Amino acid sequence: MKNFDKLPKSIKKTLRYINQDVNSVDKLEQIEKTVNLYIQKRKQQLKDDSSA
């Protein structure tokens, strides 16, 4: 639980939303795709910045 407390507030809100308010697999999969997309974009940006 200590790791959870260290997360940014927006991430905690997202996780709580998923746990409390997502009631369908479709909605959960949509959230998963969106989050993964943004993570991949950011990873690529960081890789590009570190190699430059």
mmCIF file of C-alpha atoms in Angstrom:
data_model
loop_
_atom_site.group_PDB
_atom_site.id
_atom_site.type_symbol
_atom_site.label_atom_id
_atom_site.label_comp_id
_atom_site.label_asym_id
_atom_site.label_seq_id
_atom_site.Cartn_x
_atom_site.Cartn_y
_atom_site.Cartn_z
ATOM 1 C CA MET A 1 0.000 0.000 0.000
ATOM 2 C CA LYS A 2 2.959 2.317 0.475
ATOM 3 C CA ASN A 3 3.611 2.343 -3.266
ATOM 4 C CA PHE A 4 0.002 3.353 -3.885
ATOM 5 C CA ASP A 5 0.378 6.308 -1.540
ATOM 6 C CA LYS A 6 3.344 7.572 -3.537
ATOM 7 C CA LEU A 7 1.449 7.642 -6.830
ATOM 8 C CA PRO A 8 0.227 10.956 -8.271
ATOM 9 C CA LYS A 9 -3.301 11.936 -7.331
ATOM 10 C CA SER A 10 -4.566 11.586 -10.897
ATOM 11 C CA ILE A 11 -3.360 7.971 -11.095
ATOM 12 C CA LYS A 12 -4.998 7.149 -7.778
ATOM 13 C CA LYS A 13 -8.265 8.648 -9.004
ATOM 14 C CA THR A 14 -8.058 6.589 -12.187
ATOM 15 C CA LEU A 15 -7.453 3.372 -10.285
ATOM 16 C CA ARG A 16 -10.285 4.094 -7.892
ATOM 17 C CA TYR A 17 -12.560 4.854 -10.838
ATOM 18 C CA ILE A 18 -11.668 1.508 -12.398
ATOM 19 C CA ASN A 19 -12.297 -0.360 -9.149
ATOM 20 C CA GLN A 20 -15.518 1.386 -8.194
ATOM 21 C CA ASP A 21 -17.290 2.547 -11.338
ATOM 22 C CA VAL A 22 -16.323 0.374 -14.276
ATOM 23 C CA ASN A 23 -19.023 -2.242 -14.631
ATOM 24 C CA SER A 24 -18.360 -3.704 -18.060
ATOM 25 C CA VAL A 25 -15.509 -5.458 -19.765
ATOM 26 C CA ASP A 26 -15.906 -3.222 -22.818
ATOM 27 C CA LYS A 27 -15.400 -0.072 -20.792
ATOM 28 C CA LEU A 28 -12.401 -1.574 -19.024
ATOM 29 C CA GLU A 29 -10.837 -2.621 -22.327
ATOM 30 C CA GLN A 30 -11.344 0.872 -23.715
ATOM 31 C CA ILE A 31 -9.564 2.372 -20.707
ATOM 32 C CA GLU A 32 -6.779 -0.186 -21.061
ATOM 33 C CA LYS A 33 -6.226 0.658 -24.732
ATOM 34 C CA THR A 34 -6.154 4.384 -24.025
ATOM 35 C CA VAL A 35 -3.726 4.099 -21.126
ATOM 36 C CA ASN A 36 -1.463 1.732 -23.047
ATOM 37 C CA LEU A 37 -1.444 4.068 -26.038
ATOM 38 C CA TYR A 38 -0.298 7.005 -23.930
ATOM 39 C CA ILE A 39 2.309 4.904 -22.138
ATOM 40 C CA GLN A 40 3.765 3.724 -25.455
ATOM 41 C CA LYS A 41 3.853 7.270 -26.843
ATOM 42 C CA ARG A 42 5.650 8.532 -23.746
ATOM 43 C CA LYS A 43 8.130 5.647 -23.806
ATOM 44 C CA GLN A 44 8.968 6.458 -27.401
ATOM 45 C CA GLN A 45 9.439 10.142 -26.563
ATOM 46 C CA LEU A 46 11.770 9.277 -23.705
ATOM 47 C CA LYS A 47 13.763 6.878 -25.887
ATOM 48 C CA ASP A 48 14.057 9.501 -28.623
ATOM 49 C CA ASP A 49 15.141 12.169 -26.134
ATOM 50 C CA SER A 50 17.756 9.941 -24.503
ATOM 51 C CA SER A 51 19.291 8.947 -27.832
ATOM 52 C CA ALA A 52 19.509 12.512 -29.088
#
